[in-house]
mmCIF file of C-alpha atoms in Angstrom:
data_model
loop_
_atom_site.group_PDB
_atom_site.id
_atom_site.type_symbol
_atom_site.label_atom_id
_atom_site.label_comp_id
_atom_site.label_asym_id
_atom_site.label_seq_id
_atom_site.Cartn_x
_atom_site.Cartn_y
_atom_site.Cartn_z
ATOM 1 C CA MET A 29 13.141 25.366 40.575
ATOM 2 C CA THR A 30 13.014 27.104 37.445
ATOM 3 C CA LEU A 31 10.387 29.937 36.378
ATOM 4 C CA ILE A 32 8.852 27.771 33.567
ATOM 5 C CA LYS A 33 8.532 24.485 35.858
ATOM 6 C CA ALA A 34 7.217 26.774 38.682
ATOM 7 C CA LEU A 35 4.249 28.357 36.551
ATOM 8 C CA LEU A 36 3.837 24.837 34.960
ATOM 9 C CA ILE A 37 3.185 23.514 38.534
ATOM 10 C CA GLY A 38 0.980 26.152 39.661
ATOM 11 C CA SER A 39 -1.164 25.885 36.539
ATOM 12 C CA ILE A 40 -1.539 22.382 36.244
ATOM 13 C CA THR A 41 -2.740 22.166 39.940
ATOM 14 C CA LEU A 42 -5.936 23.566 38.754
ATOM 15 C CA ALA A 43 -6.266 22.917 34.975
ATOM 16 C CA TRP A 44 -4.469 19.739 34.596
ATOM 17 C CA GLY A 45 -4.333 17.712 37.646
ATOM 18 C CA SER A 46 -1.146 16.931 39.878
ATOM 19 C CA GLY A 47 1.238 16.243 37.094
ATOM 20 C CA VAL A 48 4.165 18.014 35.973
ATOM 21 C CA TRP A 49 6.014 18.145 32.771
ATOM 22 C CA ALA A 50 8.537 20.902 31.714
ATOM 23 C CA GLN A 51 12.140 21.163 30.789
ATOM 24 C CA ASP A 52 14.147 23.456 32.948
ATOM 25 C CA LEU A 53 14.876 26.920 31.664
ATOM 26 C CA PRO A 54 17.877 28.247 33.470
ATOM 27 C CA LEU A 55 17.607 31.944 34.650
ATOM 28 C CA GLN A 56 21.045 33.145 34.079
ATOM 29 C CA SER A 57 22.421 35.657 31.835
ATOM 30 C CA ILE A 58 18.847 37.129 31.084
ATOM 31 C CA ASP A 59 18.954 40.194 28.585
ATOM 32 C CA SER A 60 16.232 42.434 27.718
ATOM 33 C CA ASN A 61 15.328 40.795 24.494
ATOM 34 C CA ASP A 62 15.054 37.439 26.554
ATOM 35 C CA PHE A 63 12.950 38.831 29.471
ATOM 36 C CA GLY A 64 10.756 40.680 26.913
ATOM 37 C CA LYS A 65 9.932 37.514 25.135
ATOM 38 C CA ILE A 66 9.452 35.340 28.523
ATOM 39 C CA ILE A 67 6.858 38.414 29.449
ATOM 40 C CA GLU A 68 4.928 38.159 26.372
ATOM 41 C CA GLU A 69 4.419 34.691 26.269
ATOM 42 C CA LEU A 70 3.619 34.250 30.263
ATOM 43 C CA SER A 71 1.346 37.364 29.537
ATOM 44 C CA ALA A 72 -0.398 35.629 26.747
ATOM 45 C CA ASN A 73 -0.889 32.526 28.967
ATOM 46 C CA PHE A 74 -2.468 34.245 32.007
ATOM 47 C CA ASN A 75 -4.355 37.102 30.419
ATOM 48 C CA HIS A 76 -8.073 37.148 31.777
ATOM 49 C CA THR A 77 -10.851 35.491 29.797
ATOM 50 C CA SER A 78 -14.361 34.386 30.828
ATOM 51 C CA VAL A 79 -14.472 32.576 27.298
ATOM 52 C CA SER A 80 -17.808 34.353 26.674
ATOM 53 C CA GLY A 81 -19.136 37.095 24.267
ATOM 54 C CA ALA A 82 -21.150 40.337 24.416
ATOM 55 C CA GLY A 83 -24.240 38.965 25.973
ATOM 56 C CA THR A 84 -25.214 39.302 29.633
ATOM 57 C CA LEU A 85 -26.538 36.645 31.715
ATOM 58 C CA GLY A 86 -30.094 38.355 32.113
ATOM 59 C CA ARG A 87 -31.725 41.400 31.717
ATOM 60 C CA ILE A 88 -31.974 42.056 35.645
ATOM 61 C CA PHE A 89 -29.615 39.642 37.361
ATOM 62 C CA GLY A 90 -27.646 36.525 36.523
ATOM 63 C CA PHE A 91 -24.851 34.241 37.909
ATOM 64 C CA GLU A 92 -22.365 32.069 36.620
ATOM 65 C CA VAL A 93 -19.624 29.932 38.321
ATOM 66 C CA GLY A 94 -17.160 27.726 36.654
ATOM 67 C CA VAL A 95 -13.536 26.808 35.433
ATOM 68 C CA VAL A 96 -11.642 27.829 32.497
ATOM 69 C CA GLY A 97 -8.703 26.174 31.076
ATOM 70 C CA GLY A 98 -6.238 25.658 28.213
ATOM 71 C CA VAL A 99 -2.796 25.846 26.707
ATOM 72 C CA THR A 100 -0.920 28.902 25.149
ATOM 73 C CA LYS A 101 1.835 28.277 22.294
ATOM 74 C CA THR A 102 5.525 29.239 23.567
ATOM 75 C CA PRO A 103 7.713 29.124 20.717
ATOM 76 C CA GLU A 104 10.027 31.822 22.030
ATOM 77 C CA LEU A 105 10.458 29.975 25.481
ATOM 78 C CA GLN A 106 11.131 26.802 23.408
ATOM 79 C CA LYS A 107 13.985 28.611 21.658
ATOM 80 C CA LEU A 108 15.323 29.573 25.133
ATOM 81 C CA ALA A 109 15.216 26.286 26.471
ATOM 82 C CA ARG A 110 16.943 24.700 23.499
ATOM 83 C CA GLU A 111 19.906 27.014 23.907
ATOM 84 C CA THR A 112 20.934 24.775 26.817
ATOM 85 C CA ASP A 113 19.257 21.559 25.831
ATOM 86 C CA SER A 114 18.653 20.784 22.128
ATOM 87 C CA SER A 115 16.081 18.242 23.383
ATOM 88 C CA ALA A 116 14.082 20.384 25.680
ATOM 89 C CA SER A 117 10.436 20.885 25.103
ATOM 90 C CA ALA A 118 8.631 23.957 26.214
ATOM 91 C CA ASP A 119 6.599 24.866 23.273
ATOM 92 C CA GLN A 120 3.390 25.368 25.464
ATOM 93 C CA LEU A 121 2.076 26.418 28.686
ATOM 94 C CA PRO A 122 -1.161 25.110 30.455
ATOM 95 C CA HIS A 123 -3.537 27.752 32.152
ATOM 96 C CA GLY A 124 -6.525 27.895 34.077
ATOM 97 C CA GLU A 125 -8.656 29.210 37.036
ATOM 98 C CA PHE A 126 -11.866 29.327 38.670
ATOM 99 C CA LEU A 127 -14.343 31.819 37.378
ATOM 100 C CA GLY A 128 -17.307 33.928 38.995
ATOM 101 C CA VAL A 129 -19.434 36.252 36.802
ATOM 102 C CA LEU A 130 -22.362 38.329 37.877
ATOM 103 C CA THR A 131 -25.063 40.189 35.968
ATOM 104 C CA VAL A 132 -26.945 43.327 37.297
ATOM 105 C CA PRO A 133 -29.369 45.916 35.972
ATOM 106 C CA LEU A 134 -28.224 48.226 33.265
ATOM 107 C CA GLY A 135 -26.250 45.674 31.271
ATOM 108 C CA ILE A 136 -23.417 45.481 33.847
ATOM 109 C CA THR A 137 -21.454 42.336 34.237
ATOM 110 C CA ALA A 138 -18.677 41.581 36.762
ATOM 111 C CA GLU A 139 -16.014 38.821 36.461
ATOM 112 C CA VAL A 140 -13.597 37.482 38.812
ATOM 113 C CA GLY A 141 -10.835 34.856 38.044
ATOM 114 C CA LEU A 142 -8.621 32.981 40.684
ATOM 115 C CA ILE A 143 -6.029 30.541 41.484
ATOM 116 C CA PRO A 144 -5.505 30.734 45.396
ATOM 117 C CA LYS A 145 -2.162 30.690 46.519
ATOM 118 C CA VAL A 146 -0.771 27.297 46.210
ATOM 119 C CA GLY A 147 2.730 25.818 46.680
ATOM 120 C CA SER A 148 5.309 24.464 48.966
ATOM 121 C CA ASP A 149 8.718 25.868 50.386
ATOM 122 C CA ASP A 150 10.123 25.483 46.948
ATOM 123 C CA PHE A 151 7.657 27.748 45.297
ATOM 124 C CA LYS A 152 4.549 29.863 45.859
ATOM 125 C CA PHE A 153 2.143 30.867 43.180
ATOM 126 C CA ASN A 154 -1.185 32.622 42.689
ATOM 127 C CA THR A 155 -3.153 34.563 40.141
ATOM 128 C CA PHE A 156 -6.219 37.017 40.301
ATOM 129 C CA SER A 157 -8.169 38.773 37.759
ATOM 130 C CA VAL A 158 -11.116 41.295 37.668
ATOM 131 C CA ALA A 159 -13.321 42.547 34.577
ATOM 132 C CA GLY A 160 -16.070 44.536 34.149
ATOM 133 C CA LYS A 161 -18.244 44.539 30.937
ATOM 134 C CA PHE A 162 -20.931 46.927 29.795
ATOM 135 C CA THR A 163 -23.660 45.691 26.995
ATOM 136 C CA PRO A 164 -25.170 48.819 25.676
ATOM 137 C CA THR A 165 -27.459 46.592 23.439
ATOM 138 C CA GLU A 166 -29.130 45.327 26.569
ATOM 139 C CA ILE A 167 -30.646 48.409 27.684
ATOM 140 C CA PHE A 168 -30.918 51.159 24.716
ATOM 141 C CA LEU A 169 -29.464 49.885 21.170
ATOM 142 C CA ASP A 170 -31.664 47.829 19.240
ATOM 143 C CA LEU A 171 -28.980 45.819 16.760
ATOM 144 C CA PRO A 172 -29.235 42.360 15.811
ATOM 145 C CA LEU A 173 -26.014 41.601 17.689
ATOM 146 C CA ASP A 174 -24.643 42.215 21.070
ATOM 147 C CA LEU A 175 -22.084 44.502 21.419
ATOM 148 C CA ALA A 176 -19.918 45.071 24.560
ATOM 149 C CA ILE A 177 -16.927 46.506 25.815
ATOM 150 C CA LYS A 178 -15.041 44.906 28.581
ATOM 151 C CA ALA A 179 -12.027 46.257 30.709
ATOM 152 C CA HIS A 180 -9.865 43.867 32.845
ATOM 153 C CA VAL A 181 -6.937 43.547 34.790
ATOM 154 C CA THR A 182 -4.901 40.490 36.080
ATOM 155 C CA LYS A 183 -2.051 39.915 38.437
ATOM 156 C CA THR A 184 0.053 36.849 38.964
ATOM 157 C CA ASN A 185 2.690 36.407 41.611
ATOM 158 C CA LEU A 186 5.182 33.634 41.882
ATOM 159 C CA GLU A 187 8.093 33.308 44.432
ATOM 160 C CA PHE A 188 10.619 30.029 43.684
ATOM 161 C CA LYS A 189 13.991 28.848 44.554
ATOM 162 C CA GLN A 190 16.624 27.827 42.147
ATOM 163 C CA THR A 191 20.291 26.594 42.648
ATOM 164 C CA ILE A 192 22.420 28.526 40.303
ATOM 165 C CA SER A 193 26.062 27.434 40.228
ATOM 166 C CA THR A 194 25.691 25.879 43.626
ATOM 167 C CA VAL A 195 24.282 29.239 45.042
ATOM 168 C CA PRO A 196 20.747 28.911 46.452
ATOM 169 C CA THR A 197 18.842 31.604 45.029
ATOM 170 C CA THR A 198 15.084 32.772 45.591
ATOM 171 C CA PHE A 199 13.086 34.459 42.658
ATOM 172 C CA GLU A 200 9.956 36.664 42.884
ATOM 173 C CA TYR A 201 8.088 37.144 39.684
ATOM 174 C CA GLU A 202 5.024 39.331 39.340
ATOM 175 C CA ASN A 203 2.894 39.929 36.195
ATOM 176 C CA THR A 204 0.397 42.676 35.685
ATOM 177 C CA ILE A 205 -1.892 42.677 32.355
ATOM 178 C CA MET A 206 -4.391 45.248 31.523
ATOM 179 C CA GLY A 207 -7.005 44.998 28.747
ATOM 180 C CA LEU A 208 -9.724 46.863 27.003
ATOM 181 C CA THR A 209 -11.681 44.479 24.541
ATOM 182 C CA LEU A 210 -14.751 45.289 22.041
ATOM 183 C CA PHE A 211 -17.079 42.151 21.711
ATOM 184 C CA ALA A 212 -19.630 41.335 19.212
ATOM 185 C CA SER A 213 -21.875 38.165 19.451
ATOM 186 C CA LYS A 214 -25.127 36.632 18.272
ATOM 187 C CA ASN A 215 -27.394 34.655 20.802
ATOM 188 C CA PHE A 216 -29.088 31.939 18.846
ATOM 189 C CA VAL A 217 -30.499 30.429 22.221
ATOM 190 C CA LEU A 218 -28.392 27.424 22.576
ATOM 191 C CA LEU A 219 -25.359 28.715 20.871
ATOM 192 C CA GLU A 220 -23.591 32.138 21.084
ATOM 193 C CA PRO A 221 -20.602 32.794 18.762
ATOM 194 C CA TYR A 222 -18.483 35.905 19.388
ATOM 195 C CA VAL A 223 -15.660 37.824 18.271
ATOM 196 C CA GLY A 224 -13.346 40.293 20.266
ATOM 197 C CA LEU A 225 -10.738 42.730 19.610
ATOM 198 C CA GLY A 226 -8.689 44.448 22.056
ATOM 199 C CA TYR A 227 -5.587 46.218 23.320
ATOM 200 C CA LEU A 228 -3.161 44.767 26.189
ATOM 201 C CA LYS A 229 -0.483 46.087 28.098
ATOM 202 C CA ALA A 230 1.645 44.053 30.415
ATOM 203 C CA LYS A 231 4.133 44.449 32.759
ATOM 204 C CA GLY A 232 6.846 41.989 34.019
ATOM 205 C CA GLU A 233 9.132 42.208 37.206
ATOM 206 C CA LEU A 234 11.647 39.713 38.202
ATOM 207 C CA SER A 235 13.816 39.934 41.291
ATOM 208 C CA ALA A 236 16.291 37.444 42.672
ATOM 209 C CA THR A 237 17.997 37.286 46.516
ATOM 210 C CA GLY A 238 21.261 35.560 46.456
ATOM 211 C CA SER A 239 24.992 36.241 45.717
ATOM 212 C CA THR A 240 24.836 34.659 41.839
ATOM 213 C CA THR A 241 24.436 36.795 38.660
ATOM 214 C CA VAL A 242 21.124 36.365 36.919
ATOM 215 C CA PHE A 243 21.039 39.186 34.594
ATOM 216 C CA ASP A 244 23.170 39.968 31.640
ATOM 217 C CA SER A 245 25.772 42.496 32.488
ATOM 218 C CA THR A 246 24.944 44.655 29.592
ATOM 219 C CA TYR A 247 21.422 44.806 30.563
ATOM 220 C CA THR A 248 21.562 45.373 34.193
ATOM 221 C CA SER A 249 24.050 45.019 37.092
ATOM 222 C CA GLY A 250 21.417 45.015 39.848
ATOM 223 C CA THR A 251 19.246 42.095 41.073
ATOM 224 C CA SER A 252 16.091 43.085 39.568
ATOM 225 C CA ALA A 253 14.503 43.827 36.002
ATOM 226 C CA SER A 254 11.387 44.965 34.466
ATOM 227 C CA GLU A 255 9.948 45.224 31.182
ATOM 228 C CA SER A 256 6.659 46.608 29.616
ATOM 229 C CA LYS A 257 4.956 44.942 26.615
ATOM 230 C CA SER A 258 2.082 45.886 24.733
ATOM 231 C CA SER A 259 -0.176 43.863 22.032
ATOM 232 C CA THR A 260 -3.423 44.114 20.265
ATOM 233 C CA ALA A 261 -5.645 40.763 20.954
ATOM 234 C CA PHE A 262 -8.322 38.917 18.835
ATOM 235 C CA TYR A 263 -10.627 36.618 20.169
ATOM 236 C CA LEU A 264 -12.925 34.077 18.303
ATOM 237 C CA GLY A 265 -15.038 31.545 20.481
ATOM 238 C CA SER A 266 -18.403 30.363 21.281
ATOM 239 C CA GLU A 267 -20.777 29.348 24.123
ATOM 240 C CA LEU A 268 -23.000 26.258 24.213
ATOM 241 C CA LYS A 269 -25.673 26.849 26.993
ATOM 242 C CA LEU A 270 -27.543 23.664 27.934
ATOM 243 C CA LEU A 271 -30.144 24.337 30.532
ATOM 244 C CA PHE A 272 -27.868 25.411 33.507
ATOM 245 C CA PHE A 273 -24.461 24.198 31.983
ATOM 246 C CA LYS A 274 -22.196 26.137 29.877
ATOM 247 C CA LEU A 275 -19.473 24.739 27.487
ATOM 248 C CA GLY A 276 -17.257 27.281 25.839
ATOM 249 C CA LEU A 277 -14.246 27.057 23.245
ATOM 250 C CA GLU A 278 -12.047 30.259 22.637
ATOM 251 C CA TYR A 279 -9.155 30.712 20.405
ATOM 252 C CA GLY A 280 -6.730 33.968 21.244
ATOM 253 C CA HIS A 281 -4.122 35.830 19.270
ATOM 254 C CA LEU A 282 -2.156 38.062 21.656
ATOM 255 C CA PHE A 283 1.325 39.090 22.199
ATOM 256 C CA GLY A 284 2.331 37.243 18.807
ATOM 257 C CA THR A 285 1.154 33.820 20.112
ATOM 258 C CA SER A 286 -1.837 31.650 20.218
ATOM 259 C CA SER A 287 -3.903 30.790 23.224
ATOM 260 C CA TYR A 288 -6.861 27.895 23.342
ATOM 261 C CA THR A 289 -9.228 28.128 26.245
ATOM 262 C CA GLY A 290 -12.181 25.960 27.076
ATOM 263 C CA LYS A 291 -14.873 26.699 29.758
ATOM 264 C CA LEU A 292 -17.068 24.400 31.748
ATOM 265 C CA SER A 293 -19.861 26.412 34.271
ATOM 266 C CA PHE A 294 -23.033 26.432 35.794
ATOM 267 C CA PHE A 295 -25.169 29.639 35.263
ATOM 268 C CA PHE A 296 -28.694 30.907 36.241
#
């Protein structure tokens, strides 16, 4: 099972049902450039978002629970896939997670995103994210717009098996993303459009257990490697509030690619 296929299985389990669509992306002769591209596009895909702007869920308390999901464009993964198969299609990855949000006094909001550990003997997958948001316009700034700053961390873990040149190989992949984003939004009662600008730093670590060679010898002679990448992030979206329901749509541009995310949640 390849890295891309395993990630697709884990994501689709929540976001799109039980189907699997992917082309194999063999993990052989990985060099620094290839690994960096993989980390960037996977980080763009699994970066935390609550598909919400600067506003809180209430001046005192508020609670929201729901699900977010979407797709991220992965042109670099497509190129890597087509190096071994000209008909391969890996131009986008799905993402999704369960979402919980809690607002407390003083304009403070906490967020949690989760895909619990899922899988089988062939793969195990989980992702977890936390975020804290402070909205000063809720308590001491009198402005026509809401402003907020959000810090967040996401960690994704994957263990999967792949046979390389008849040799059974076990891979472990860990992706950590940290970010800080400034948001501005305007609450029109039913509609709250927003914009965000932030900075992200991601680290990916891949290790292999087996007697086969996974990494290019000019990159490393070991069985593991790690790379760190950073990026600015731009978000544009809106929430639609209907009684106790929320619908949200968001476009994000980060790590050189585009991500599209939707949300369905309950709030009170």
